PDB file of N, CA and C in Angstrom:
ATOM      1  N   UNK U  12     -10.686 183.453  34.470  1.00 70.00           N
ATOM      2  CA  UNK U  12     -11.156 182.417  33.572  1.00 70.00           C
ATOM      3  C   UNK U  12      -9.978 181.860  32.745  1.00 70.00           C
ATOM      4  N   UNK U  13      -9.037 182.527  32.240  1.00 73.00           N
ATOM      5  CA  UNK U  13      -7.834 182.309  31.375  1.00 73.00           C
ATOM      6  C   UNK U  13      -7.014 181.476  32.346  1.00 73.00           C
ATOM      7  N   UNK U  14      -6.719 182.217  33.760  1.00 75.00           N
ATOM      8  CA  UNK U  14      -5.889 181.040  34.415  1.00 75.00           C
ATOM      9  C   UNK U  14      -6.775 179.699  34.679  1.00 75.00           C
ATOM     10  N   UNK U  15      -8.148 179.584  34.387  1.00 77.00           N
ATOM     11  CA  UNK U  15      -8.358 178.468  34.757  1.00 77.00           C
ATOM     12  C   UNK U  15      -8.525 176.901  33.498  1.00 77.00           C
ATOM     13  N   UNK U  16      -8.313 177.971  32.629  1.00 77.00           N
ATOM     14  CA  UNK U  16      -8.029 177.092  30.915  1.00 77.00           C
ATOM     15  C   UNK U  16      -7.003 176.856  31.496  1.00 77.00           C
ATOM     16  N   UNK U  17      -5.700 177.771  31.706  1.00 76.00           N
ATOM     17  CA  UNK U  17      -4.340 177.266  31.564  1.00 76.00           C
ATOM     18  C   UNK U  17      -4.022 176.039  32.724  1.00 76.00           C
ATOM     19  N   UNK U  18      -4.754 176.234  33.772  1.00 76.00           N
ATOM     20  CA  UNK U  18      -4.464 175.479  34.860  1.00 76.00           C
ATOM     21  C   UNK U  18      -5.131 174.065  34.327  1.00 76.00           C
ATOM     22  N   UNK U  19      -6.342 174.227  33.630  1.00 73.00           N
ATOM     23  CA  UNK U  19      -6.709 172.801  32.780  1.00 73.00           C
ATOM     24  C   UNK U  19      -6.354 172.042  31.614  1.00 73.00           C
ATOM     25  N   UNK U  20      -4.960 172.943  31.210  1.00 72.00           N
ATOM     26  CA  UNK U  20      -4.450 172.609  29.771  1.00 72.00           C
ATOM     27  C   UNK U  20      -5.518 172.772  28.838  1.00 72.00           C
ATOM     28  N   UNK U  21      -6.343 173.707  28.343  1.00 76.00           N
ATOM     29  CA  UNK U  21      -6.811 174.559  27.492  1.00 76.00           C
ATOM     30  C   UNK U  21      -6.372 175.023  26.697  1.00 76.00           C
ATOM     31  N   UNK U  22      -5.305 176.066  27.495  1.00 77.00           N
ATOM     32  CA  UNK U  22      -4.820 176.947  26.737  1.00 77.00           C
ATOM     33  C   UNK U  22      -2.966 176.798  27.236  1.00 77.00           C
ATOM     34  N   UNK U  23      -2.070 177.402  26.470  1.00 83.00           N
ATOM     35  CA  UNK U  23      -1.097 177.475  26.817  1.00 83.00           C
ATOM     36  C   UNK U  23      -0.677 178.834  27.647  1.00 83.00           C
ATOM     37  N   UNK U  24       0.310 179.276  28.230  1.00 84.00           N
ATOM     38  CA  UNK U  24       0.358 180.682  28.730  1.00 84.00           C
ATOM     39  C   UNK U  24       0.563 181.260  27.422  1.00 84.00           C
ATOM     40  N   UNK U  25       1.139 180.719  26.195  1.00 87.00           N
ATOM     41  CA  UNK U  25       1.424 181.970  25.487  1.00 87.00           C
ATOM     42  C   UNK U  25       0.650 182.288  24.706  1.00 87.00           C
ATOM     43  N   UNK U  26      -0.771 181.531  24.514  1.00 83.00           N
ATOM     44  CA  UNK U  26      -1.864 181.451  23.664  1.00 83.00           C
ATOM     45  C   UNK U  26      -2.675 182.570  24.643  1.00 83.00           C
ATOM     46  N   UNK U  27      -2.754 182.328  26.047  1.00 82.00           N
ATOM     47  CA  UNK U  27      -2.992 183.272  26.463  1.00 82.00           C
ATOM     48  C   UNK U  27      -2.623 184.777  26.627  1.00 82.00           C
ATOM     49  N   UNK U  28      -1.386 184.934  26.696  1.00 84.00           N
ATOM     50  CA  UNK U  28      -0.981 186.196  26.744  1.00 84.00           C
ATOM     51  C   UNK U  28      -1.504 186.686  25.291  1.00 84.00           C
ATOM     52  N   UNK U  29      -1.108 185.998  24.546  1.00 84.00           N
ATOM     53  CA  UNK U  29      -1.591 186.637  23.098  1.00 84.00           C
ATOM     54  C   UNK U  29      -2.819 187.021  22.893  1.00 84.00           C
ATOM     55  N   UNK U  30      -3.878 186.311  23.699  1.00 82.00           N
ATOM     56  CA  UNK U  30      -5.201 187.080  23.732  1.00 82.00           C
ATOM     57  C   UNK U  30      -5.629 188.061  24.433  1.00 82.00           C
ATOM     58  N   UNK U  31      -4.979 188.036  25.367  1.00 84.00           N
ATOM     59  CA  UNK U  31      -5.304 189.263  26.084  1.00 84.00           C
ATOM     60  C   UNK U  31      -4.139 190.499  25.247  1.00 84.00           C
ATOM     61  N   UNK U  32      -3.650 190.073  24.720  1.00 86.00           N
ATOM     62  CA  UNK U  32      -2.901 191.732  23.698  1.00 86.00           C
ATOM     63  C   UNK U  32      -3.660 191.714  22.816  1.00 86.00           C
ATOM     64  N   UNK U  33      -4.338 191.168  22.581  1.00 86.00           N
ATOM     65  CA  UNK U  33      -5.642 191.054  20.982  1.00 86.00           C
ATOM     66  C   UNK U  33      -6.533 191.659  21.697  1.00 86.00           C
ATOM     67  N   UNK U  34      -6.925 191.470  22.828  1.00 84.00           N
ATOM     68  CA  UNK U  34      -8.242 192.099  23.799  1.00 84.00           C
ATOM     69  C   UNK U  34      -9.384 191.056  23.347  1.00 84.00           C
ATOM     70  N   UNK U  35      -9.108 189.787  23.225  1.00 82.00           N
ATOM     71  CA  UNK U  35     -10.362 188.969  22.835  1.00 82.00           C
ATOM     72  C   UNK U  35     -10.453 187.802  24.279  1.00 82.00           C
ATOM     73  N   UNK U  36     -11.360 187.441  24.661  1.00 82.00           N
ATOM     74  CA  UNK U  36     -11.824 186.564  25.497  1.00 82.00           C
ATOM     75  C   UNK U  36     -11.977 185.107  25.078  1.00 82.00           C
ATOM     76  N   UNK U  37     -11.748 184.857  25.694  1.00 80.00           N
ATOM     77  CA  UNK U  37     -11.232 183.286  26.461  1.00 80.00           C
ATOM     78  C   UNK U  37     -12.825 182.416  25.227  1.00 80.00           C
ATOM     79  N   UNK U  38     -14.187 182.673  25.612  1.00 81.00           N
ATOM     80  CA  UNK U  38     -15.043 182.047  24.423  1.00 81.00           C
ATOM     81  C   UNK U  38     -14.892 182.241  23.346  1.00 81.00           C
ATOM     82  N   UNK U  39     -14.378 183.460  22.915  1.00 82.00           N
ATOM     83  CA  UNK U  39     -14.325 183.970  21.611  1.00 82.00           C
ATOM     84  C   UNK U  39     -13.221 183.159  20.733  1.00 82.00           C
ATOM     85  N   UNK U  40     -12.208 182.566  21.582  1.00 77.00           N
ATOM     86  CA  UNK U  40     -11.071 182.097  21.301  1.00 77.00           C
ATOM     87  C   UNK U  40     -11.654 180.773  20.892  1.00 77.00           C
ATOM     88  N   UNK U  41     -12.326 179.973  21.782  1.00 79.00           N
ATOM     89  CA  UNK U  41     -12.781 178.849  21.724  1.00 79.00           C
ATOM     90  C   UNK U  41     -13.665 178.328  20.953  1.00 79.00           C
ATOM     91  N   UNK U  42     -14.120 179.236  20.427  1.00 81.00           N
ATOM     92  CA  UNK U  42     -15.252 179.298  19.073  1.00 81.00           C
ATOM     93  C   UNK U  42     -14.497 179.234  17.657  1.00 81.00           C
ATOM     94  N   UNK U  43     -13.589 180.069  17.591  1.00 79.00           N
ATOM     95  CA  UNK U  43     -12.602 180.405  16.256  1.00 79.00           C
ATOM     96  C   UNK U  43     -11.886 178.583  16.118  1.00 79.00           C
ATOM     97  N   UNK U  44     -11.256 178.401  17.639  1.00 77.00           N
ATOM     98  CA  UNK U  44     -11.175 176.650  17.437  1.00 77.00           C
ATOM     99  C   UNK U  44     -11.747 175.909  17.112  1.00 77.00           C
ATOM    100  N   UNK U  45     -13.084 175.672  17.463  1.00 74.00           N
ATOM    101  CA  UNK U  45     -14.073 174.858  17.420  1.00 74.00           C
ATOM    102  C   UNK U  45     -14.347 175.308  15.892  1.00 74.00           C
ATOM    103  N   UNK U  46     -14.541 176.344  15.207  1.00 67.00           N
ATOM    104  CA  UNK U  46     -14.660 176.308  14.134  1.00 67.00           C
ATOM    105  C   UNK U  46     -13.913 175.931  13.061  1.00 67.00           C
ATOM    106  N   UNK U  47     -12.372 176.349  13.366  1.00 62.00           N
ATOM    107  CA  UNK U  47     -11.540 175.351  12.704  1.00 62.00           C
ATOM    108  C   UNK U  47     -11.376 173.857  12.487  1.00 62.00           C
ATOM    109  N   UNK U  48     -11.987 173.524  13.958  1.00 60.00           N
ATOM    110  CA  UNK U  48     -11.477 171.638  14.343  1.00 60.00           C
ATOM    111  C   UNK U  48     -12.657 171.302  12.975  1.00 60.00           C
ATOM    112  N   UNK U  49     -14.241 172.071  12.538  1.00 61.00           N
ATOM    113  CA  UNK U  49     -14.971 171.576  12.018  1.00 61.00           C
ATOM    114  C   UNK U  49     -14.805 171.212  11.030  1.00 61.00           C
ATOM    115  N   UNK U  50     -14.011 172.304  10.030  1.00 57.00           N
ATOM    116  CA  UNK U  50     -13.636 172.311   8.517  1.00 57.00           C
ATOM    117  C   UNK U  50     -12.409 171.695   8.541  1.00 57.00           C
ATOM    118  N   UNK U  51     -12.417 170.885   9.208  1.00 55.00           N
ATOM    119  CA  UNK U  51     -11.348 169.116   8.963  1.00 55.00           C
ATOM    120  C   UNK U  51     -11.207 168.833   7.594  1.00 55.00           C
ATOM    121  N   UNK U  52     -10.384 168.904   6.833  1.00 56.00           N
ATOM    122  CA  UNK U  52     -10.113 168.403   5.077  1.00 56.00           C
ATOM    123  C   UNK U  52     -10.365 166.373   5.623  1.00 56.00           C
ATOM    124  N   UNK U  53     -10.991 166.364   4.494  1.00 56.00           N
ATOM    125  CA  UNK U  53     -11.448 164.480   4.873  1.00 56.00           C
ATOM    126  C   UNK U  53     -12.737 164.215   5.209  1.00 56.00           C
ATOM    127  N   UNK U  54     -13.239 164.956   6.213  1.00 59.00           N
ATOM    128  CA  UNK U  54     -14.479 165.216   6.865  1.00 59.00           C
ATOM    129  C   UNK U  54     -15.763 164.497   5.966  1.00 59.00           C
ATOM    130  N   UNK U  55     -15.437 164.921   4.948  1.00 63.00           N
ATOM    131  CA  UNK U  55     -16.102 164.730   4.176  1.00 63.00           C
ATOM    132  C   UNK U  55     -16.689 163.484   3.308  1.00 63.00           C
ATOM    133  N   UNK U  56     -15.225 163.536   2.952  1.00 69.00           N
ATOM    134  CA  UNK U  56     -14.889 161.810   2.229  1.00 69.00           C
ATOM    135  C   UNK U  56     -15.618 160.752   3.428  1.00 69.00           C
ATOM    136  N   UNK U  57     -15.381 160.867   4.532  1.00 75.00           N
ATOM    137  CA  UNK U  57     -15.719 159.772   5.320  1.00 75.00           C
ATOM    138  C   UNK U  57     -17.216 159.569   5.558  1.00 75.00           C
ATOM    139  N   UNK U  58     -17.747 160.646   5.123  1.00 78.00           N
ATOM    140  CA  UNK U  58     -19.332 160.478   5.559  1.00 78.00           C
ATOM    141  C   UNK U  58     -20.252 160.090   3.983  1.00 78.00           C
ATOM    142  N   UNK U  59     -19.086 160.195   2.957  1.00 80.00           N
ATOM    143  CA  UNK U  59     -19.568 160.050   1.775  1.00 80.00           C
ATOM    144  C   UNK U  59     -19.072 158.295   1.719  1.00 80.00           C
ATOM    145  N   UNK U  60     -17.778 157.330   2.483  1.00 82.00           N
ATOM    146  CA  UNK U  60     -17.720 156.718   2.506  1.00 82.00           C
ATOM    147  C   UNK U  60     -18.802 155.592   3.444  1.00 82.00           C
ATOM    148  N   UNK U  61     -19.513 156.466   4.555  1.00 86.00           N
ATOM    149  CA  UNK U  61     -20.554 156.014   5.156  1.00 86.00           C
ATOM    150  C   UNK U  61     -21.439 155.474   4.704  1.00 86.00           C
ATOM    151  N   UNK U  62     -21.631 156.702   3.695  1.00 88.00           N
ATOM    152  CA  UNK U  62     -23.442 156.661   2.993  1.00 88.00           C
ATOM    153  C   UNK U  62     -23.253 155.446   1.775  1.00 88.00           C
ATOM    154  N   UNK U  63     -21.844 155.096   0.902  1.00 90.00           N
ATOM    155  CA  UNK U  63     -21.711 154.324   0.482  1.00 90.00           C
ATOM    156  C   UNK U  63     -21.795 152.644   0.889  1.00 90.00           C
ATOM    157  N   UNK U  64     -21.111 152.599   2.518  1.00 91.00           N
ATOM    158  CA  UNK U  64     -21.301 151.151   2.904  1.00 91.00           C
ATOM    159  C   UNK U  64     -22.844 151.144   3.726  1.00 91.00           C
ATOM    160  N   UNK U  65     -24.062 151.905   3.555  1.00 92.00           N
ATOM    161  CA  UNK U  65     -25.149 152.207   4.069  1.00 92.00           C
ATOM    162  C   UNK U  65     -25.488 151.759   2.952  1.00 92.00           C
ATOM    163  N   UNK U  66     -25.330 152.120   1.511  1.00 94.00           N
ATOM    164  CA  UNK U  66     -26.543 151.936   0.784  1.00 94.00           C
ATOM    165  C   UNK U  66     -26.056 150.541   0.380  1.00 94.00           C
ATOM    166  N   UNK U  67     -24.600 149.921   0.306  1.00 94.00           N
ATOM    167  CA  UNK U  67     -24.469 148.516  -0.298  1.00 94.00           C
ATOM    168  C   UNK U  67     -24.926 147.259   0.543  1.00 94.00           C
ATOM    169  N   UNK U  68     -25.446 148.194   2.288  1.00 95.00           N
ATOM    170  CA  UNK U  68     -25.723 147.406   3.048  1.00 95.00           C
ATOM    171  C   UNK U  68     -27.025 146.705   2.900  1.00 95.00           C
ATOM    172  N   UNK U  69     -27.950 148.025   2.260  1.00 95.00           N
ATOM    173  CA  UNK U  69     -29.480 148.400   2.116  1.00 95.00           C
ATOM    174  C   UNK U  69     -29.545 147.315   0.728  1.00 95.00           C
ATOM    175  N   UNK U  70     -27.968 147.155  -0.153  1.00 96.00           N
ATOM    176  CA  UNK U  70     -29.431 146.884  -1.680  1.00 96.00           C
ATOM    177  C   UNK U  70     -28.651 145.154  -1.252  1.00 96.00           C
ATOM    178  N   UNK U  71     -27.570 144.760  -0.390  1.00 96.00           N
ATOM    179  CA  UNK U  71     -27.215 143.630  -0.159  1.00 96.00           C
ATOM    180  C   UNK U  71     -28.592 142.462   0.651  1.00 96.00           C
ATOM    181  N   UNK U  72     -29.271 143.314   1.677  1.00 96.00           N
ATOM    182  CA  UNK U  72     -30.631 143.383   2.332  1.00 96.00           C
ATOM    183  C   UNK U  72     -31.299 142.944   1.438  1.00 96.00           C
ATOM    184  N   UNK U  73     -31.982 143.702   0.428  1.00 96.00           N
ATOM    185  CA  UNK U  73     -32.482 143.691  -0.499  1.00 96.00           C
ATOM    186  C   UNK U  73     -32.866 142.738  -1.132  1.00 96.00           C
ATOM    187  N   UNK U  74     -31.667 142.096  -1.782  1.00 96.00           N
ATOM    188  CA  UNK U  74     -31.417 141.173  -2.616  1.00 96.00           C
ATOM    189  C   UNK U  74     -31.866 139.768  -1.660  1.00 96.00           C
ATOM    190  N   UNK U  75     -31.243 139.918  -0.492  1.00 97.00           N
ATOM    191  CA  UNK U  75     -31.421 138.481   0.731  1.00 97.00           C
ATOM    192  C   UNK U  75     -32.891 138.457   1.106  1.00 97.00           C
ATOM    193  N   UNK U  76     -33.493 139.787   1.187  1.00 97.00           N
ATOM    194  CA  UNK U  76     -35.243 139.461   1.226  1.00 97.00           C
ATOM    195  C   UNK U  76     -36.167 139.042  -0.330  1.00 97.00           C
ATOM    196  N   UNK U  77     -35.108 139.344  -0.883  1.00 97.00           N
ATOM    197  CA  UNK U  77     -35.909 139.027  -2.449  1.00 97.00           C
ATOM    198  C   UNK U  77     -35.896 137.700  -2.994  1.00 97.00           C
ATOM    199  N   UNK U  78     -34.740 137.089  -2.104  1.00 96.00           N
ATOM    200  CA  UNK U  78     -34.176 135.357  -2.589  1.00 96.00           C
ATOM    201  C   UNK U  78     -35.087 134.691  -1.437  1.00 96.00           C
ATOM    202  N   UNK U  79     -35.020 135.216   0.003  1.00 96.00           N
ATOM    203  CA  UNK U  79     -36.061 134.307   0.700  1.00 96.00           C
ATOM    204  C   UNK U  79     -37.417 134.521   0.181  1.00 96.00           C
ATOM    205  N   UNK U  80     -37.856 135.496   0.272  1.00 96.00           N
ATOM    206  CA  UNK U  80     -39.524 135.591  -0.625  1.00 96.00           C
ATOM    207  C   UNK U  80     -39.519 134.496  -2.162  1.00 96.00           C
ATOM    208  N   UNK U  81     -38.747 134.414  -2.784  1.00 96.00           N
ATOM    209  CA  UNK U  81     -38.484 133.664  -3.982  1.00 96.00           C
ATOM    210  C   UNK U  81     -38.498 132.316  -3.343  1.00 96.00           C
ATOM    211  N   UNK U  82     -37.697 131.692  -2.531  1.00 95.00           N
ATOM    212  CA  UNK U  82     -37.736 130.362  -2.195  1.00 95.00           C
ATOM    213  C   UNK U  82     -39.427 130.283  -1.429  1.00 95.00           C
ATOM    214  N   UNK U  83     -39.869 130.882  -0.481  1.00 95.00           N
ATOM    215  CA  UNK U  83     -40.840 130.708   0.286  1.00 95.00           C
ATOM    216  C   UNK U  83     -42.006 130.791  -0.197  1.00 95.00           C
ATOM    217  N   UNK U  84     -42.580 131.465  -1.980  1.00 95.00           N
ATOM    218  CA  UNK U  84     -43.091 131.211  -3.102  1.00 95.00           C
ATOM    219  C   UNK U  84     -42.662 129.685  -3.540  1.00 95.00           C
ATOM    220  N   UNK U  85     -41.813 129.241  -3.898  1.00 94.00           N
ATOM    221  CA  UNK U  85     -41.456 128.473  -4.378  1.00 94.00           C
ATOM    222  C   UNK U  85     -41.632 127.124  -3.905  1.00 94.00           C
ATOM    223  N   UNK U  86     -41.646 127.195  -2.000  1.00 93.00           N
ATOM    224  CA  UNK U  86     -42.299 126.387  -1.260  1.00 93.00           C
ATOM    225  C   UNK U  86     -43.689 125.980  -1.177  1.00 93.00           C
ATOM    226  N   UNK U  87     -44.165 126.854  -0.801  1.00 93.00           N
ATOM    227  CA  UNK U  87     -45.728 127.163  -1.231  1.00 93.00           C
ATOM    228  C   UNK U  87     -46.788 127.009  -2.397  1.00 93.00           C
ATOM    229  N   UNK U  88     -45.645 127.134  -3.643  1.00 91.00           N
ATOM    230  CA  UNK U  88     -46.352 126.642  -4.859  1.00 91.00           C
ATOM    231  C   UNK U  88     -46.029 125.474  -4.933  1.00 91.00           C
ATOM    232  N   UNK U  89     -45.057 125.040  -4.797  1.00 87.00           N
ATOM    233  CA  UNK U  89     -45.360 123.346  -4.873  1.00 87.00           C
ATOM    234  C   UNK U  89     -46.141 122.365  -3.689  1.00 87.00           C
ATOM    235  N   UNK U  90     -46.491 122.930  -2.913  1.00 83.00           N
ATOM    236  CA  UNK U  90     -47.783 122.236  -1.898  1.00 83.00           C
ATOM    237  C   UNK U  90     -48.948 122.295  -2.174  1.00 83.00           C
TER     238      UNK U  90
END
């Protein structure tokens, strides 16, 4: 399984050798990564920058259904 990470650029040989002197397996390895790649510094900021252009999108909406309802009253009462 290890030569077949390395043969897929996975792993390096020396990332490998080093696990097999640890005695840990090839998923186990890949998990400890995957858990690192998660706790990304930033990660964060960007989904807080999301929810920010989400909600200015929502009250910008807002405002554009509140001005057509206002004119389309405004139509209506004068007929």
């Amino acid at each position: 399984m290890i030569e077949a990470a390395i043969q897929l650029d996975l792993i390096t040989p020396e990332q490998a050798e080093a696990l097999v002197e640890k005695g840990k397996t090839l998923s186990e390895w890949i998990m400890e990564r995957k858990s690192v790649e998660l706790g990304e510094p930033g990660e964060g900021k960007q989904k807080k920058m999301d929810r920010l252009w989400l909600l200015a999108l929502l009250l910008f909406n807002l405002v554009m259904w509140a001005g057509l309802g206002w004119i389309v009253l405004r139509v209506l009462k004068s007929l």
